[in-house]
Amino acid sequence: MNELSDGWFSEISPMWDGVALSIEIEEHLFSWKSEFQRIDVYKTRTCGNMLVLDGIIQATELDEYAYQEMLTHIPMCAHPNPERVLVVGGGDGGVLREIGRHDCVKRIDICEIDAKVIEVSKRFMSSMAVGFDDSRVSVHIADGAEFIADRIGFYDVIIVDSSDPIGPGEALFQSPFYEKMKSALKADGVIATQGESFMLHGDVVKSLMDICGKLFKHAAYACILVPTYPGGHIGTCVCGMSRDPREPTRKLPPEIQKNLRYYNSEIHKAAFVLPQFAKRLFNRDK
Ligand code: SPD
């Protein structure tokens, strides 16, 4: 089976062997091989513009809000007063857009390895890339693990919006990176990372949860519904030392909440409720 056939794009990967989501496309708007990966943008028939890295869907204009809101507002609302925030990856700007809704934030660093992703998102995915317009944002084109190495006890919240662990995102799923993130956090800081699917990639999610469980007092997995990700869902692994991130410490003010489409305080808590197989997978079935 080919990635492009008869006007349909199919997302094929060994990470979901024998299963592929197909999306009907109207136009192949852009294709580029950067130093790190192949970047494609399609105009789809029903999902708006779609950003694809190395053949894997990163975001469609139809449903990107679900992932970006949850990956952002869960750690941001688990923290009582996040002022310094770091995004690793996230070159499309969607997570920046969501962080920017929080008035308490004073500084937002984004460390994206591939400058071309930012450039392409600004051109074709403007409803997400609007996040770069916030004056609190500083952009760093660098490797995330190297960037955080010398920032000790600096951030209130770190959000890792990575691609899958095949390709440039691989190191972001391994223990040394989590150790560095822990060092870069303040004592009461919170981390949220792209946590993959507990149904399709149990081994990857278990390994992440094991790494986090050893390093942090609190480590929990929240599920997010996203129709255009494999299996229709994805997760985020949320960790901290001083408080349980499953409980929001702040409710978003009505003027922010009214502009969101997925996140609210109820789904913050509910997203962490695990099905039995996942409790077993994470050894939390007691
Ligand atoms: N299987 C693809 C997971 C992609 C997660 N990152 C998406 C980036 C959107 N900001």
CSV table of C-alpha atoms and ligand atoms in Angstrom, one decimal:
chain,number,residue,atom,x,y,z
A,1,MET,CA,0.0,0.0,0.0
A,2,ASN,CA,1.3,3.5,-0.9
A,3,GLU,CA,1.0,6.6,1.2
A,4,LEU,CA,-0.8,8.4,-1.6
A,5,SER,CA,-3.3,6.5,-3.7
A,6,ASP,CA,-6.4,7.6,-5.7
A,7,GLY,CA,-6.6,11.0,-3.9
A,8,TRP,CA,-6.3,9.5,-0.4
A,9,PHE,CA,-3.4,9.8,2.1
A,10,SER,CA,-2.8,6.8,4.3
A,11,GLU,CA,-0.7,6.9,7.4
A,12,ILE,CA,1.5,3.8,7.4
A,13,SER,CA,3.9,3.0,10.2
A,14,PRO,CA,5.5,0.0,11.9
A,15,MET,CA,4.1,1.5,15.2
A,16,TRP,CA,0.6,0.5,14.1
A,17,ASP,CA,1.5,-2.4,11.9
A,18,GLY,CA,-1.3,-3.5,9.6
A,19,VAL,CA,-3.6,-0.6,10.4
A,20,ALA,CA,-3.8,2.7,8.5
A,21,LEU,CA,-6.0,5.8,8.8
A,22,SER,CA,-6.8,7.3,5.3
A,23,ILE,CA,-7.8,10.9,4.7
A,24,GLU,CA,-9.1,12.2,1.4
A,25,ILE,CA,-7.0,15.0,0.0
A,26,GLU,CA,-7.8,17.8,-2.5
A,27,GLU,CA,-4.3,19.2,-2.9
A,28,HIS,CA,-0.7,18.4,-2.0
A,29,LEU,CA,0.2,22.0,-0.9
A,30,PHE,CA,3.8,21.5,0.2
A,31,SER,CA,6.6,18.9,0.4
A,32,TRP,CA,10.2,19.4,1.6
A,33,LYS,CA,13.0,17.2,2.9
A,34,SER,CA,14.6,19.1,5.8
A,35,GLU,CA,17.8,18.2,7.6
A,36,PHE,CA,15.7,16.1,10.0
A,37,GLN,CA,12.6,14.9,8.2
A,38,ARG,CA,10.2,15.1,5.3
A,39,ILE,CA,7.5,17.8,5.8
A,40,ASP,CA,4.2,17.6,3.9
A,41,VAL,CA,1.1,19.7,4.0
A,42,TYR,CA,-2.1,18.6,2.4
A,43,LYS,CA,-5.4,20.3,1.9
A,44,THR,CA,-7.9,17.6,2.9
A,45,ARG,CA,-11.6,17.4,1.8
A,46,THR,CA,-13.1,17.3,5.3
A,47,CYS,CA,-10.3,17.9,7.8
A,48,GLY,CA,-8.8,21.2,6.7
A,49,ASN,CA,-5.1,21.6,6.2
A,50,MET,CA,-3.0,18.7,7.5
A,51,LEU,CA,0.6,18.7,8.7
A,52,VAL,CA,2.5,15.5,8.1
A,53,LEU,CA,6.1,14.7,9.2
A,54,ASP,CA,7.8,11.6,7.8
A,55,GLY,CA,4.4,10.3,6.7
A,56,ILE,CA,2.8,10.7,10.1
A,57,ILE,CA,-0.1,13.0,10.8
A,58,GLN,CA,0.9,15.7,13.3
A,59,ALA,CA,-2.2,17.9,13.2
A,60,THR,CA,-5.3,18.6,11.1
A,61,GLU,CA,-7.3,21.8,11.4
A,62,LEU,CA,-10.4,19.7,12.2
A,63,ASP,CA,-9.3,18.3,15.5
A,64,GLU,CA,-5.9,19.7,16.6
A,65,TYR,CA,-7.6,21.6,19.5
A,66,ALA,CA,-8.3,18.4,21.4
A,67,TYR,CA,-4.6,17.4,21.7
A,68,GLN,CA,-3.2,21.0,22.1
A,69,GLU,CA,-5.7,22.0,24.8
A,70,MET,CA,-5.2,18.9,26.9
A,71,LEU,CA,-1.4,18.7,26.5
A,72,THR,CA,-1.3,22.3,27.7
A,73,HIS,CA,-4.1,23.0,30.1
A,74,ILE,CA,-3.6,19.8,32.2
A,75,PRO,CA,-0.1,20.8,33.4
A,76,MET,CA,-0.9,24.5,33.4
A,77,CYS,CA,-3.9,24.1,35.6
A,78,ALA,CA,-2.2,21.4,37.8
A,79,HIS,CA,0.2,24.2,38.7
A,80,PRO,CA,-1.1,27.1,40.9
A,81,ASN,CA,0.9,29.9,39.2
A,82,PRO,CA,3.0,28.9,36.2
A,83,GLU,CA,5.2,31.8,35.2
A,84,ARG,CA,8.1,30.2,33.2
A,85,VAL,CA,7.1,27.6,30.7
A,86,LEU,CA,9.1,25.5,28.2
A,87,VAL,CA,7.8,23.7,25.1
A,88,VAL,CA,10.1,21.1,23.6
A,89,GLY,CA,9.0,20.4,20.0
A,90,GLY,CA,5.6,21.9,19.2
A,91,GLY,CA,6.9,23.8,16.1
A,92,ASP,CA,3.4,24.2,14.7
A,93,GLY,CA,2.7,26.7,17.5
A,94,GLY,CA,-0.6,25.1,18.7
A,95,VAL,CA,0.7,24.5,22.3
A,96,LEU,CA,2.1,28.1,22.4
A,97,ARG,CA,-1.4,29.3,21.4
A,98,GLU,CA,-2.9,27.5,24.4
A,99,ILE,CA,-0.1,28.6,26.9
A,100,GLY,CA,-0.6,32.2,25.8
A,101,ARG,CA,-4.2,32.1,27.2
A,102,HIS,CA,-2.8,32.1,30.7
A,103,ASP,CA,-2.2,35.6,32.0
A,104,CYS,CA,0.1,34.4,34.8
A,105,VAL,CA,2.7,33.3,32.3
A,106,LYS,CA,5.7,35.7,32.1
A,107,ARG,CA,8.1,33.8,29.8
A,108,ILE,CA,7.6,31.0,27.2
A,109,ASP,CA,10.6,29.3,25.7
A,110,ILE,CA,10.1,26.9,22.7
A,111,CYS,CA,12.9,24.6,21.7
A,112,GLU,CA,12.2,23.1,18.3
A,113,ILE,CA,14.9,21.1,16.4
A,114,ASP,CA,13.6,21.8,12.9
A,115,ALA,CA,13.2,25.5,11.9
A,116,LYS,CA,11.5,24.4,8.7
A,117,VAL,CA,8.5,23.1,10.7
A,118,ILE,CA,7.9,26.5,12.2
A,119,GLU,CA,8.3,28.2,8.8
A,120,VAL,CA,5.8,25.8,7.1
A,121,SER,CA,3.3,26.0,9.9
A,122,LYS,CA,3.3,29.8,9.7
A,123,ARG,CA,2.6,29.5,6.0
A,124,PHE,CA,-0.1,26.7,6.0
A,125,MET,CA,-1.3,26.1,9.6
A,126,SER,CA,-1.9,29.7,10.6
A,127,SER,CA,-4.6,29.0,13.2
A,128,MET,CA,-2.0,27.1,15.3
A,129,ALA,CA,1.1,29.2,14.3
A,130,VAL,CA,-0.6,32.2,15.8
A,131,GLY,CA,0.9,31.0,19.0
A,132,PHE,CA,4.3,32.5,17.8
A,133,ASP,CA,2.8,36.0,17.8
A,134,ASP,CA,2.8,36.2,21.6
A,135,SER,CA,5.5,38.7,22.8
A,136,ARG,CA,6.4,36.4,25.8
A,137,VAL,CA,7.6,33.7,23.3
A,138,SER,CA,11.3,33.1,22.6
A,139,VAL,CA,12.2,30.6,19.9
A,140,HIS,CA,15.3,28.4,20.2
A,141,ILE,CA,16.2,26.2,17.3
A,142,ALA,CA,18.1,23.4,19.1
A,143,ASP,CA,18.0,19.8,20.4
A,144,GLY,CA,15.6,19.7,23.4
A,145,ALA,CA,17.9,17.5,25.5
A,146,GLU,CA,20.9,19.8,25.0
A,147,PHE,CA,18.8,23.0,25.6
A,148,ILE,CA,17.5,22.0,29.0
A,149,ALA,CA,20.8,20.6,30.2
A,150,ASP,CA,22.1,23.9,31.7
A,151,ARG,CA,18.8,25.2,32.9
A,152,ILE,CA,18.6,23.9,36.5
A,153,GLY,CA,15.5,24.5,38.6
A,154,PHE,CA,14.2,27.1,36.1
A,155,TYR,CA,10.7,26.1,34.7
A,156,ASP,CA,7.3,25.8,36.4
A,157,VAL,CA,5.9,23.8,33.5
A,158,ILE,CA,7.6,21.8,30.7
A,159,ILE,CA,5.5,20.5,27.8
A,160,VAL,CA,7.0,18.0,25.3
A,161,ASP,CA,5.0,18.1,22.1
A,162,SER,CA,7.0,15.6,20.1
A,163,SER,CA,6.5,13.4,17.1
A,164,ASP,CA,6.7,9.6,17.5
A,165,PRO,CA,9.8,7.8,18.8
A,166,ILE,CA,10.8,6.8,15.3
A,167,GLY,CA,12.9,9.8,13.9
A,168,PRO,CA,14.0,13.0,15.5
A,169,GLY,CA,11.7,12.5,18.5
A,170,GLU,CA,13.4,9.2,19.7
A,171,ALA,CA,15.5,10.7,22.5
A,172,LEU,CA,12.5,12.4,23.9
A,173,PHE,CA,11.1,9.0,25.0
A,174,GLN,CA,14.2,7.9,26.9
A,175,SER,CA,15.3,8.2,30.6
A,176,PRO,CA,18.2,10.6,30.2
A,177,PHE,CA,15.9,13.2,28.7
A,178,TYR,CA,13.4,12.8,31.6
A,179,GLU,CA,16.3,13.1,34.1
A,180,LYS,CA,17.3,16.4,32.5
A,181,MET,CA,13.7,17.7,32.5
A,182,LYS,CA,13.4,16.9,36.2
A,183,SER,CA,16.6,19.0,36.8
A,184,ALA,CA,15.2,21.8,34.7
A,185,LEU,CA,12.0,22.0,36.8
A,186,LYS,CA,11.4,24.0,39.9
A,187,ALA,CA,10.6,21.9,43.0
A,188,ASP,CA,6.8,22.3,42.5
A,189,GLY,CA,7.0,22.1,38.6
A,190,VAL,CA,4.8,20.0,36.3
A,191,ILE,CA,5.7,18.1,33.1
A,192,ALA,CA,3.4,16.9,30.4
A,193,THR,CA,4.7,14.8,27.4
A,194,GLN,CA,3.2,13.3,24.3
A,195,GLY,CA,2.3,9.9,25.6
A,196,GLU,CA,1.3,7.9,22.6
A,197,SER,CA,-1.6,5.4,22.6
A,198,PHE,CA,-2.0,3.0,25.5
A,199,MET,CA,-4.0,0.7,23.2
A,200,LEU,CA,-1.7,0.6,20.1
A,201,HIS,CA,1.7,1.1,21.8
A,202,GLY,CA,1.4,-0.4,25.2
A,203,ASP,CA,5.2,-1.1,25.3
A,204,VAL,CA,6.1,2.5,24.6
A,205,VAL,CA,3.6,3.9,27.1
A,206,LYS,CA,4.6,1.4,29.7
A,207,SER,CA,8.3,2.3,29.3
A,208,LEU,CA,7.4,6.0,29.6
A,209,MET,CA,5.4,5.4,32.7
A,210,ASP,CA,8.1,3.3,34.3
A,211,ILE,CA,10.7,6.0,33.6
A,212,CYS,CA,8.4,8.7,35.1
A,213,GLY,CA,7.3,6.5,38.0
A,214,LYS,CA,11.0,6.1,39.1
A,215,LEU,CA,11.9,9.8,38.7
A,216,PHE,CA,8.8,11.6,40.0
A,217,LYS,CA,6.6,11.3,43.1
A,218,HIS,CA,3.5,11.6,40.8
A,219,ALA,CA,3.2,10.2,37.3
A,220,ALA,CA,-0.1,9.7,35.6
A,221,TYR,CA,-1.4,9.1,32.1
A,222,ALA,CA,-4.4,11.0,30.6
A,223,CYS,CA,-6.3,9.9,27.5
A,224,ILE,CA,-7.3,12.4,24.8
A,225,LEU,CA,-9.8,11.7,21.9
A,226,VAL,CA,-8.3,12.8,18.6
A,227,PRO,CA,-10.0,11.2,15.5
A,228,THR,CA,-7.0,11.7,13.2
A,229,TYR,CA,-4.4,10.1,15.4
A,230,PRO,CA,-3.9,6.3,15.2
A,231,GLY,CA,-6.8,4.5,17.0
A,232,GLY,CA,-8.6,7.8,17.4
A,233,HIS,CA,-6.8,8.7,20.6
A,234,ILE,CA,-3.5,9.7,22.2
A,235,GLY,CA,-2.2,10.2,25.7
A,236,THR,CA,-0.2,12.5,27.8
A,237,CYS,CA,2.1,11.5,30.6
A,238,VAL,CA,2.0,14.1,33.4
A,239,CYS,CA,4.5,14.2,36.2
A,240,GLY,CA,5.5,16.3,39.2
A,241,MET,CA,7.1,16.1,42.6
A,242,SER,CA,5.0,18.2,44.9
A,243,ARG,CA,1.3,17.7,43.9
A,244,ASP,CA,-0.9,15.1,42.1
A,245,PRO,CA,-1.4,16.5,38.6
A,246,ARG,CA,-4.7,14.6,38.2
A,247,GLU,CA,-6.3,17.3,40.3
A,248,PRO,CA,-6.5,20.8,38.8
A,249,THR,CA,-5.4,23.5,41.3
A,250,ARG,CA,-7.0,26.2,39.2
A,251,LYS,CA,-10.2,26.5,37.3
A,252,LEU,CA,-9.9,28.5,34.1
A,253,PRO,CA,-11.7,31.9,34.3
A,254,PRO,CA,-14.9,32.0,32.1
A,255,GLU,CA,-13.3,34.4,29.6
A,256,ILE,CA,-10.7,31.7,28.8
A,257,GLN,CA,-13.0,28.7,29.2
A,258,LYS,CA,-15.5,30.1,26.7
A,259,ASN,CA,-12.9,29.9,23.9
A,260,LEU,CA,-11.9,26.3,24.5
A,261,ARG,CA,-13.5,23.3,22.8
A,262,TYR,CA,-12.1,20.3,24.7
A,263,TYR,CA,-10.5,21.1,28.1
A,264,ASN,CA,-12.4,21.8,31.3
A,265,SER,CA,-11.8,21.0,34.9
A,266,GLU,CA,-14.1,17.9,34.8
A,267,ILE,CA,-12.3,16.3,31.8
A,268,HIS,CA,-9.0,17.2,33.4
A,269,LYS,CA,-9.8,14.7,36.2
A,270,ALA,CA,-11.8,12.2,34.1
A,271,ALA,CA,-9.0,11.8,31.5
A,272,PHE,CA,-6.8,10.1,34.1
A,273,VAL,CA,-9.4,7.4,34.8
A,274,LEU,CA,-7.8,4.3,33.3
A,275,PRO,CA,-9.4,1.2,31.8
A,276,GLN,CA,-8.5,-2.0,33.6
A,277,PHE,CA,-6.0,-3.2,31.0
A,278,ALA,CA,-4.1,0.1,31.3
A,279,LYS,CA,-4.1,-0.1,35.2
A,280,ARG,CA,-2.6,-3.6,34.8
A,281,LEU,CA,0.0,-2.3,32.3
A,282,PHE,CA,1.1,0.4,34.7
A,283,ASN,CA,0.9,-2.0,37.7
A,284,ARG,CA,-1.9,0.1,39.2
A,285,ASP,CA,-4.6,-2.4,39.3
A,286,LYS,CA,-4.9,-2.8,43.1
B,1,SPD,N1,1.3,9.9,16.1
B,1,SPD,C1,1.6,11.3,16.0
B,1,SPD,C2,1.7,12.1,17.3
B,1,SPD,C3,2.0,13.5,17.1
B,1,SPD,C4,2.1,14.3,18.3
B,1,SPD,N2,2.5,15.6,18.1
B,1,SPD,C5,1.7,16.4,17.3
B,1,SPD,C6,2.2,17.8,17.2
B,1,SPD,C7,1.0,18.7,17.3
B,1,SPD,N3,1.3,20.0,17.9
